[in-house]
Tab-separated table of C-alpha atoms in Angstrom:
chain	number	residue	atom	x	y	z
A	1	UNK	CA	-90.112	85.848	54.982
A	2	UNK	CA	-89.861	88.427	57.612
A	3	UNK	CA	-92.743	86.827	59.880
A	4	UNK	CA	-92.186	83.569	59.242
A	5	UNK	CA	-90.240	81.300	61.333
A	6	UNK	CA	-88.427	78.355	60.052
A	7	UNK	CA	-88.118	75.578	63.661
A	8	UNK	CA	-85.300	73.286	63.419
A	9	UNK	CA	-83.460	70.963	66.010
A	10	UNK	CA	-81.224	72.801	67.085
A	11	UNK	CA	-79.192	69.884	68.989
A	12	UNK	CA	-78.564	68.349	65.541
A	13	UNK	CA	-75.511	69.544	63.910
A	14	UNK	CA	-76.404	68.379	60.422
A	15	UNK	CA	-79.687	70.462	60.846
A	16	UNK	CA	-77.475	73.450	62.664
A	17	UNK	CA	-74.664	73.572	59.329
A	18	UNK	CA	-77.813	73.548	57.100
A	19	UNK	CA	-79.438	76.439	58.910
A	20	UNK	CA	-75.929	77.945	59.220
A	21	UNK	CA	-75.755	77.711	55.365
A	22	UNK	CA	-78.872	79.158	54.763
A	23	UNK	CA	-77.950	81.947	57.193
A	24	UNK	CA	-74.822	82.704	55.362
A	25	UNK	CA	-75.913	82.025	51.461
A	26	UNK	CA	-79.658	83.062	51.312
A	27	UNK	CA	-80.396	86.883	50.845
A	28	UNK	CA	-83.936	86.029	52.135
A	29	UNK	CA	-83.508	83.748	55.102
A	30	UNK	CA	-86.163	83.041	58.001
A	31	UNK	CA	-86.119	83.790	61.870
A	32	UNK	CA	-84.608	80.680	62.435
A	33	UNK	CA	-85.325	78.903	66.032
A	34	UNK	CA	-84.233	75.420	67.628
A	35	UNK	CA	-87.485	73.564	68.858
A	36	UNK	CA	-86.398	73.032	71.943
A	37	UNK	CA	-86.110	76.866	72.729
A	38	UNK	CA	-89.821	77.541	71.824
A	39	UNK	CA	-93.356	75.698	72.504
A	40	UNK	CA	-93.976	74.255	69.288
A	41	UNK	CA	-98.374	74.822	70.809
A	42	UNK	CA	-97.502	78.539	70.200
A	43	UNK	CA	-97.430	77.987	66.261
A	44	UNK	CA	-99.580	75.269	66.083
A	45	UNK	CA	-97.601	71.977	66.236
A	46	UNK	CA	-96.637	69.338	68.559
A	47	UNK	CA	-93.873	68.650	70.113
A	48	UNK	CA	-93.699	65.244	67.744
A	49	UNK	CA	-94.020	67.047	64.414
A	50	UNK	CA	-91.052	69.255	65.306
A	51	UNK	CA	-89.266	66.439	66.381
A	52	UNK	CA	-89.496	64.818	62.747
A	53	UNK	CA	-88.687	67.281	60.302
A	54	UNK	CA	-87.916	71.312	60.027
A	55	UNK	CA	-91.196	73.861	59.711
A	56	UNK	CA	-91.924	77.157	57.863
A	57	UNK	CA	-94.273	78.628	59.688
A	58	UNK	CA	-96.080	82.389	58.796
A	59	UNK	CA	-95.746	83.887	62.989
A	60	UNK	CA	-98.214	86.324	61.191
A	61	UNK	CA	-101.023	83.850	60.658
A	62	UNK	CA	-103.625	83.403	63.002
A	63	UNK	CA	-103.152	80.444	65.769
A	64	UNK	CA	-106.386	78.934	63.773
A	65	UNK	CA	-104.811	79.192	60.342
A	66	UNK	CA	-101.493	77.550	61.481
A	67	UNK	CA	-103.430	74.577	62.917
A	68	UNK	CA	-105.461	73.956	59.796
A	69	UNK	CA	-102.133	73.731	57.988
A	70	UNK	CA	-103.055	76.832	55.954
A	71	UNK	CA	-99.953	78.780	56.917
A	72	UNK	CA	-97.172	76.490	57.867
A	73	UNK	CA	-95.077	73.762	55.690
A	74	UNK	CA	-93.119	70.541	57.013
A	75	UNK	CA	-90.014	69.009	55.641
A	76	UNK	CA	-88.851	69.414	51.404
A	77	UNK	CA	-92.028	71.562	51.079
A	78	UNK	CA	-90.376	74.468	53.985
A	79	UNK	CA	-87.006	74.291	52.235
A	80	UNK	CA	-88.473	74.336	48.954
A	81	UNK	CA	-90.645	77.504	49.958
A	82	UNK	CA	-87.671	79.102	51.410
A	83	UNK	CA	-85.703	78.894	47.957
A	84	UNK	CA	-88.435	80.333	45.942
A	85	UNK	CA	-88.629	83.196	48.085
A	86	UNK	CA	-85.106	84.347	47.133
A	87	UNK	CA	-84.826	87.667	45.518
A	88	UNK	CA	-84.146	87.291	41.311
A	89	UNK	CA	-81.483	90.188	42.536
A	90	UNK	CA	-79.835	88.039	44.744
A	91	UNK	CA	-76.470	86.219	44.563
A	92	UNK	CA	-77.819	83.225	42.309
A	93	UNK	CA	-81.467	83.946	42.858
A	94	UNK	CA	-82.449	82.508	39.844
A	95	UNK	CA	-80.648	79.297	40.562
A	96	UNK	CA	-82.366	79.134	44.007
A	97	UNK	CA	-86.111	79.631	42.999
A	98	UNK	CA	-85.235	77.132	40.005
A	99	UNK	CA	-84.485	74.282	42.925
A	100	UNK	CA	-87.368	75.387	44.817
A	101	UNK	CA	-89.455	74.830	42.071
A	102	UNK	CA	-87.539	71.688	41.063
A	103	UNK	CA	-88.758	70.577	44.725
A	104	UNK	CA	-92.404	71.136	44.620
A	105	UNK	CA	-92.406	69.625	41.156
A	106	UNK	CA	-90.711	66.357	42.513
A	107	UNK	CA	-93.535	66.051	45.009
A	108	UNK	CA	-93.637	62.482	46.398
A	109	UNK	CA	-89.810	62.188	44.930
A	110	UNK	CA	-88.675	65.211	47.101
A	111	UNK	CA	-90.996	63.757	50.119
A	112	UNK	CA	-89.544	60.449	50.246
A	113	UNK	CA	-85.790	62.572	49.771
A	114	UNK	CA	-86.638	64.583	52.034
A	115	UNK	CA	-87.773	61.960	55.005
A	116	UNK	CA	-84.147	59.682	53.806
A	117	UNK	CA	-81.736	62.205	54.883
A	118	UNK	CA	-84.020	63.178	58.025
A	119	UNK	CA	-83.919	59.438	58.976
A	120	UNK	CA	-80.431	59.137	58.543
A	121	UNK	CA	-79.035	62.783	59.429
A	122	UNK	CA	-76.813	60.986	62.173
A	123	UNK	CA	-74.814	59.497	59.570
A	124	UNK	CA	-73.902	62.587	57.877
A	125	UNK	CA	-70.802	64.468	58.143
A	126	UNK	CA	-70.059	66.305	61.514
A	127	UNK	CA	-73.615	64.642	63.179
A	128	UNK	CA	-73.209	63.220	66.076
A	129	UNK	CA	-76.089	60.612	67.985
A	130	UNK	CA	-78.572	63.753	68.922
A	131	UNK	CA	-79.226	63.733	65.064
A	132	UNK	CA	-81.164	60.270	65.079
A	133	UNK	CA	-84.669	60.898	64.486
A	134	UNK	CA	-87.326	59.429	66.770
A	135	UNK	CA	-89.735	57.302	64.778
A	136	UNK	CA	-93.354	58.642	64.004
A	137	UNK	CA	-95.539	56.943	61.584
A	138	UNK	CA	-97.885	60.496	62.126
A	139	UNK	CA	-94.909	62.362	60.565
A	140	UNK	CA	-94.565	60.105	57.567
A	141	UNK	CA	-98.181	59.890	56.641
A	142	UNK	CA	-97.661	63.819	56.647
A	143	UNK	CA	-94.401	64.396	54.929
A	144	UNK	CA	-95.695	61.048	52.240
A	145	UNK	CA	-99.360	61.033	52.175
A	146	UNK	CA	-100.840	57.725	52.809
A	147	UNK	CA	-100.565	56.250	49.260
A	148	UNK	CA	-96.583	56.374	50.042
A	149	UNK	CA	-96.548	55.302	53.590
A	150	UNK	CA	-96.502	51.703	52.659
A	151	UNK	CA	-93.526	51.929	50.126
A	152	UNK	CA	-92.027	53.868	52.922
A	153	UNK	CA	-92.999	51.799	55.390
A	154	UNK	CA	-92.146	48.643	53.703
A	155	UNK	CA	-88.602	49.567	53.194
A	156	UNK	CA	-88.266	50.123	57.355
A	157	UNK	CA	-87.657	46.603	58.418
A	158	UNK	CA	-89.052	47.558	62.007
A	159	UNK	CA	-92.350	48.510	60.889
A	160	UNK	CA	-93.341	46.538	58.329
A	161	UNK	CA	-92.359	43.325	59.855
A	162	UNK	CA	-92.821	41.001	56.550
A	163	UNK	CA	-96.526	42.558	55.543
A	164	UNK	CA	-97.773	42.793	52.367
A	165	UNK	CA	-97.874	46.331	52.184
A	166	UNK	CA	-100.129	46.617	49.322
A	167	UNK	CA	-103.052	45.199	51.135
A	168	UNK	CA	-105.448	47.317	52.843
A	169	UNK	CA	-106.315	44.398	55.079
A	170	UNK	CA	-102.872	44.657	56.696
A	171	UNK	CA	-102.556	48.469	57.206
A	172	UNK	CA	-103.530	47.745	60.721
A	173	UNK	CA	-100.358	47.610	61.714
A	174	UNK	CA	-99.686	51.249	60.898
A	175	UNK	CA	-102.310	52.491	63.694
């Protein structure tokens, strides 16, 4: 993990503890930086996907590389790539790259874990208002994939607004 850099928000104390945490309990622990201390163009994002959940990102890769997604992660997939990267040597290595791989495995499970303690990271302990997540239905599709969106979507009074979710006739209203 040496080149890569793991881009939090940094004016979110839930996200600052859990960077903290990883700081103090990980052997093998990214550069971490706050988004708002960087320009998320330099590795390949915008300032919206930043905004929405935490990013891996291989500084390493070329610019090209990062855009095409090839060498950057979002969300449970960046924390899940982080804990498989721990050393087997490591203070409870084993147990780390066990959850890691208990992540990817959980695919849209993780995801949709992943996105409910983004979404309400405010309410945690010791998070105060800058916590609240702006809402992005970009970042969703991402962090979901489009067959989960509606569920998602459906369970978020404020965007489904009473559609049928099921319907692909009424997926307008996610554009």
């Amino acid at each position: 993990l040496e080149q890569q850099v793991l881009i939090y928000d940094g004016d979110c104390a839930f996200c600052q503890r859990c960077v903290d945490w990883g700081r103090r309990n990980l052997a093998n622990f990214p550069q971490a930086l706050a988004y708002a201390s960087i320009q998320p163009e330099r590795f390949g994002l915008s300032l919206a996907d930043v905004e929405q959940s935490v990013w891996l990102v291989d500084g390493g890769a070329p610019l090209e590389r990062r855009q095409r997604g090839l060498a950057q992660w979002s969300g449970h997939r960046a924390v899940a790539r982080i804990l498989m990267a721990q050393s087997l040597k490591s203070r409870f290595g084993f147990v780390w790259k066990l959850c890691g791989v208990a992540i990817v495995l959980g695919g849209p499970i993780s995801a949709a874990s992943y996105r409910a303690v983004a979404k309400n990271r405010h309410r945690m302990p010791g998070a105060t208002a800058a916590c609240e997540l702006p809402q992005s239905k970009d970042a969703l599709d991402r962090d979901l994939g489009p067959w989960l969106r509606g569920w998602a979507c459906a369970s978020d009074s404020g965007w489904a607004d009473g559609h049928h979710v099921g319907s692909d006739r009424n997926d307008a209203w996610l554009e």
